[in-house]
Amino acid sequence: MKYKYLFIVGCLLVVALALLREWMGGGVYVHHILQRKDMPGISNWWGLPVMAVLSFICIGRIEKHLLAVAESQRSRVSRTAVYKFLLAAAFGIILSVCFTYKVDLFLENVLYLLIALAVFFPLYHGEYILGFVLGMTVTFGAILPTAFALVIGGVSLILHVLVYKKLLAKFRANG
């Protein structure tokens, strides 16, 4: 991936522009644990270092995956990675718009939808996580979407890497 660092800078630029918009609008938001003011808060300023680390790790994982496939397959695999990223970003944007305009029916069921998607798709892949976080960054900052994506990605990782592989190995041994 010859544009690796350019993409990381682009991710940081998205967070920086979101922070600039917040700052110009009266101050950078602070998210309190459990939405209680008496609990500790996490400033959206933390989004810059979090996005730097997250984008570096996710893009590094994507690059590692690309280098693991044959040269003839890299074009197809990189195209698939772009599609996964764009789908996850679109989902994050839709979730952000629904939150902004209070579309409660979708918001009440989004966790169930993501868990169902995690059963069928490897949402722990870097392209899904990075796309989702970037899609939600303008509305929520980078911290909350990262935490949410890591929880859903963790569920997906457990299912796909531990459960499914053990089940597949068991079926192969029996059959």
C-alpha positions as YAML, in Angstrom:
chain: A
units: angstrom
residues:
- id: 1
  name: MET
  ca: [0.00, 0.00, 0.00]
- id: 2
  name: LYS
  ca: [1.95, 2.94, -1.25]
- id: 3
  name: TYR
  ca: [-0.57, 5.46, 0.11]
- id: 4
  name: LYS
  ca: [-0.55, 4.10, 3.67]
- id: 5
  name: TYR
  ca: [0.72, 7.24, 5.39]
- id: 6
  name: LEU
  ca: [-1.35, 9.52, 3.20]
- id: 7
  name: PHE
  ca: [-4.47, 7.62, 4.28]
- id: 8
  name: ILE
  ca: [-3.46, 7.88, 7.95]
- id: 9
  name: VAL
  ca: [-3.02, 11.65, 7.52]
- id: 10
  name: GLY
  ca: [-6.45, 11.76, 5.84]
- id: 11
  name: CYS
  ca: [-8.00, 9.99, 8.86]
- id: 12
  name: LEU
  ca: [-6.33, 12.48, 11.19]
- id: 13
  name: LEU
  ca: [-7.58, 15.33, 9.03]
- id: 14
  name: VAL
  ca: [-11.18, 14.11, 9.42]
- id: 15
  name: VAL
  ca: [-10.77, 14.09, 13.21]
- id: 16
  name: ALA
  ca: [-9.02, 17.48, 13.19]
- id: 17
  name: LEU
  ca: [-11.82, 19.05, 11.12]
- id: 18
  name: ALA
  ca: [-14.44, 17.57, 13.46]
- id: 19
  name: LEU
  ca: [-12.54, 19.00, 16.44]
- id: 20
  name: LEU
  ca: [-12.23, 22.38, 14.72]
- id: 21
  name: ARG
  ca: [-15.99, 22.41, 14.11]
- id: 22
  name: GLU
  ca: [-16.65, 21.60, 17.77]
- id: 23
  name: TRP
  ca: [-14.15, 24.19, 18.99]
- id: 24
  name: MET
  ca: [-15.61, 26.89, 16.74]
- id: 25
  name: GLY
  ca: [-19.10, 25.96, 17.94]
- id: 26
  name: GLY
  ca: [-18.41, 26.64, 21.60]
- id: 27
  name: GLY
  ca: [-15.88, 24.07, 22.73]
- id: 28
  name: VAL
  ca: [-14.72, 20.52, 22.25]
- id: 29
  name: TYR
  ca: [-17.21, 18.01, 23.64]
- id: 30
  name: VAL
  ca: [-16.53, 15.92, 26.70]
- id: 31
  name: HIS
  ca: [-18.33, 12.59, 27.00]
- id: 32
  name: HIS
  ca: [-19.02, 11.56, 30.58]
- id: 33
  name: ILE
  ca: [-19.17, 7.92, 31.59]
- id: 34
  name: LEU
  ca: [-22.80, 6.76, 31.68]
- id: 35
  name: GLN
  ca: [-23.74, 10.30, 30.56]
- id: 36
  name: ARG
  ca: [-23.51, 11.52, 34.15]
- id: 37
  name: LYS
  ca: [-21.76, 14.83, 34.84]
- id: 38
  name: ASP
  ca: [-20.52, 13.57, 38.23]
- id: 39
  name: MET
  ca: [-18.58, 10.79, 36.46]
- id: 40
  name: PRO
  ca: [-15.20, 11.32, 34.75]
- id: 41
  name: GLY
  ca: [-15.27, 12.70, 31.23]
- id: 42
  name: ILE
  ca: [-13.29, 11.94, 28.10]
- id: 43
  name: SER
  ca: [-12.53, 14.88, 25.84]
- id: 44
  name: ASN
  ca: [-12.82, 14.53, 22.08]
- id: 45
  name: TRP
  ca: [-9.26, 15.90, 21.90]
- id: 46
  name: TRP
  ca: [-8.22, 12.32, 22.64]
- id: 47
  name: GLY
  ca: [-9.59, 11.48, 19.20]
- id: 48
  name: LEU
  ca: [-6.40, 12.63, 17.49]
- id: 49
  name: PRO
  ca: [-4.01, 10.18, 19.18]
- id: 50
  name: VAL
  ca: [-6.63, 7.44, 19.18]
- id: 51
  name: MET
  ca: [-7.26, 7.86, 15.45]
- id: 52
  name: ALA
  ca: [-3.52, 7.95, 14.76]
- id: 53
  name: VAL
  ca: [-3.02, 4.63, 16.52]
- id: 54
  name: LEU
  ca: [-6.23, 3.07, 15.20]
- id: 55
  name: SER
  ca: [-5.59, 4.02, 11.58]
- id: 56
  name: PHE
  ca: [-1.95, 2.90, 11.79]
- id: 57
  name: ILE
  ca: [-2.95, -0.50, 13.22]
- id: 58
  name: CYS
  ca: [-5.92, -1.03, 10.87]
- id: 59
  name: ILE
  ca: [-4.03, -0.03, 7.74]
- id: 60
  name: GLY
  ca: [-1.09, -2.15, 8.84]
- id: 61
  name: ARG
  ca: [-3.43, -5.16, 9.20]
- id: 62
  name: ILE
  ca: [-4.93, -4.50, 5.78]
- id: 63
  name: GLU
  ca: [-1.45, -4.23, 4.29]
- id: 64
  name: LYS
  ca: [-0.37, -7.47, 5.98]
- id: 65
  name: HIS
  ca: [-3.45, -9.21, 4.57]
- id: 66
  name: LEU
  ca: [-2.70, -7.90, 1.08]
- id: 67
  name: LEU
  ca: [0.91, -9.06, 1.23]
- id: 68
  name: ALA
  ca: [-0.21, -12.54, 2.34]
- id: 69
  name: VAL
  ca: [-2.16, -13.19, -0.88]
- id: 70
  name: ALA
  ca: [-0.68, -14.01, -4.27]
- id: 71
  name: GLU
  ca: [0.33, -11.11, -6.52]
- id: 72
  name: SER
  ca: [-2.43, -12.02, -8.99]
- id: 73
  name: GLN
  ca: [-5.09, -11.74, -6.26]
- id: 74
  name: ARG
  ca: [-4.01, -8.42, -4.73]
- id: 75
  name: SER
  ca: [-6.10, -6.27, -7.01]
- id: 76
  name: ARG
  ca: [-9.27, -8.17, -6.15]
- id: 77
  name: VAL
  ca: [-8.47, -8.29, -2.42]
- id: 78
  name: SER
  ca: [-7.67, -4.56, -2.30]
- id: 79
  name: ARG
  ca: [-10.92, -3.76, -4.13]
- id: 80
  name: THR
  ca: [-12.80, -5.89, -1.59]
- id: 81
  name: ALA
  ca: [-11.08, -4.04, 1.25]
- id: 82
  name: VAL
  ca: [-12.20, -0.71, -0.21]
- id: 83
  name: TYR
  ca: [-15.79, -1.99, -0.48]
- id: 84
  name: LYS
  ca: [-15.73, -3.20, 3.13]
- id: 85
  name: PHE
  ca: [-14.37, 0.16, 4.26]
- id: 86
  name: LEU
  ca: [-17.02, 2.09, 2.31]
- id: 87
  name: LEU
  ca: [-19.86, -0.12, 3.58]
- id: 88
  name: ALA
  ca: [-18.74, 0.31, 7.17]
- id: 89
  name: ALA
  ca: [-18.34, 4.07, 6.68]
- id: 90
  name: ALA
  ca: [-21.84, 4.25, 5.16]
- id: 91
  name: PHE
  ca: [-23.22, 2.31, 8.14]
- id: 92
  name: GLY
  ca: [-21.49, 4.71, 10.53]
- id: 93
  name: ILE
  ca: [-22.83, 7.73, 8.64]
- id: 94
  name: ILE
  ca: [-26.36, 6.30, 8.62]
- id: 95
  name: LEU
  ca: [-26.11, 5.63, 12.35]
- id: 96
  name: SER
  ca: [-24.89, 9.19, 12.93]
- id: 97
  name: VAL
  ca: [-27.70, 10.69, 10.85]
- id: 98
  name: CYS
  ca: [-30.28, 8.56, 12.68]
- id: 99
  name: PHE
  ca: [-28.87, 9.75, 16.01]
- id: 100
  name: THR
  ca: [-28.88, 13.38, 14.90]
- id: 101
  name: TYR
  ca: [-32.48, 13.22, 13.66]
- id: 102
  name: LYS
  ca: [-33.65, 10.89, 16.46]
- id: 103
  name: VAL
  ca: [-34.72, 7.91, 14.34]
- id: 104
  name: ASP
  ca: [-35.39, 5.80, 17.41]
- id: 105
  name: LEU
  ca: [-36.57, 2.63, 15.68]
- id: 106
  name: PHE
  ca: [-33.15, 2.16, 14.06]
- id: 107
  name: LEU
  ca: [-31.18, 3.30, 17.10]
- id: 108
  name: GLU
  ca: [-33.01, 0.92, 19.45]
- id: 109
  name: ASN
  ca: [-32.07, -2.05, 17.28]
- id: 110
  name: VAL
  ca: [-28.61, -1.10, 16.03]
- id: 111
  name: LEU
  ca: [-26.80, -3.18, 18.65]
- id: 112
  name: TYR
  ca: [-28.76, -6.29, 17.67]
- id: 113
  name: LEU
  ca: [-28.14, -5.57, 14.00]
- id: 114
  name: LEU
  ca: [-24.40, -5.22, 14.55]
- id: 115
  name: ILE
  ca: [-24.22, -8.42, 16.58]
- id: 116
  name: ALA
  ca: [-26.13, -10.23, 13.82]
- id: 117
  name: LEU
  ca: [-23.72, -8.82, 11.24]
- id: 118
  name: ALA
  ca: [-20.79, -9.87, 13.44]
- id: 119
  name: VAL
  ca: [-22.06, -13.45, 13.26]
- id: 120
  name: PHE
  ca: [-21.86, -13.52, 9.47]
- id: 121
  name: PHE
  ca: [-19.09, -11.04, 8.64]
- id: 122
  name: PRO
  ca: [-15.60, -10.65, 10.14]
- id: 123
  name: LEU
  ca: [-16.21, -7.18, 11.57]
- id: 124
  name: TYR
  ca: [-12.88, -7.36, 13.38]
- id: 125
  name: HIS
  ca: [-11.06, -6.67, 10.09]
- id: 126
  name: GLY
  ca: [-9.34, -3.29, 9.95]
- id: 127
  name: GLU
  ca: [-11.35, -2.01, 6.99]
- id: 128
  name: TYR
  ca: [-14.65, -2.51, 8.85]
- id: 129
  name: ILE
  ca: [-13.42, -0.93, 12.08]
- id: 130
  name: LEU
  ca: [-11.74, 2.05, 10.44]
- id: 131
  name: GLY
  ca: [-14.67, 2.73, 8.10]
- id: 132
  name: PHE
  ca: [-17.19, 2.57, 10.94]
- id: 133
  name: VAL
  ca: [-15.16, 4.88, 13.17]
- id: 134
  name: LEU
  ca: [-14.53, 7.42, 10.40]
- id: 135
  name: GLY
  ca: [-18.20, 7.36, 9.43]
- id: 136
  name: MET
  ca: [-19.22, 8.30, 12.96]
- id: 137
  name: THR
  ca: [-16.36, 10.68, 13.81]
- id: 138
  name: VAL
  ca: [-18.01, 13.91, 12.67]
- id: 139
  name: THR
  ca: [-21.02, 13.33, 14.93]
- id: 140
  name: PHE
  ca: [-19.51, 11.53, 17.92]
- id: 141
  name: GLY
  ca: [-15.77, 12.21, 17.79]
- id: 142
  name: ALA
  ca: [-13.36, 9.29, 17.49]
- id: 143
  name: ILE
  ca: [-13.42, 7.90, 21.03]
- id: 144
  name: LEU
  ca: [-16.99, 6.56, 21.34]
- id: 145
  name: PRO
  ca: [-17.10, 4.95, 17.88]
- id: 146
  name: THR
  ca: [-13.70, 3.34, 18.51]
- id: 147
  name: ALA
  ca: [-14.86, 1.84, 21.79]
- id: 148
  name: PHE
  ca: [-18.10, 0.63, 20.18]
- id: 149
  name: ALA
  ca: [-16.28, -0.80, 17.15]
- id: 150
  name: LEU
  ca: [-13.78, -2.61, 19.35]
- id: 151
  name: VAL
  ca: [-16.56, -4.26, 21.36]
- id: 152
  name: ILE
  ca: [-18.42, -5.40, 18.23]
- id: 153
  name: GLY
  ca: [-15.12, -6.37, 16.61]
- id: 154
  name: GLY
  ca: [-14.24, -8.37, 19.71]
- id: 155
  name: VAL
  ca: [-17.50, -10.30, 19.51]
- id: 156
  name: SER
  ca: [-16.86, -10.97, 15.83]
- id: 157
  name: LEU
  ca: [-13.27, -12.03, 16.52]
- id: 158
  name: ILE
  ca: [-14.35, -14.49, 19.19]
- id: 159
  name: LEU
  ca: [-16.99, -15.97, 16.90]
- id: 160
  name: HIS
  ca: [-14.90, -16.18, 13.74]
- id: 161
  name: VAL
  ca: [-11.49, -17.08, 15.12]
- id: 162
  name: LEU
  ca: [-12.29, -19.18, 18.16]
- id: 163
  name: VAL
  ca: [-15.77, -20.65, 17.76]
- id: 164
  name: TYR
  ca: [-16.05, -21.15, 13.99]
- id: 165
  name: LYS
  ca: [-12.52, -22.49, 13.53]
- id: 166
  name: LYS
  ca: [-12.98, -24.98, 16.38]
- id: 167
  name: LEU
  ca: [-16.33, -26.08, 14.97]
- id: 168
  name: LEU
  ca: [-14.84, -26.42, 11.49]
- id: 169
  name: ALA
  ca: [-11.92, -28.46, 12.83]
- id: 170
  name: LYS
  ca: [-14.35, -30.69, 14.72]
- id: 171
  name: PHE
  ca: [-16.49, -31.28, 11.63]
- id: 172
  name: ARG
  ca: [-13.40, -32.08, 9.55]
- id: 173
  name: ALA
  ca: [-12.18, -34.55, 12.16]
- id: 174
  name: ASN
  ca: [-15.55, -36.31, 12.27]
- id: 175
  name: GLY
  ca: [-16.27, -36.36, 8.60]
...
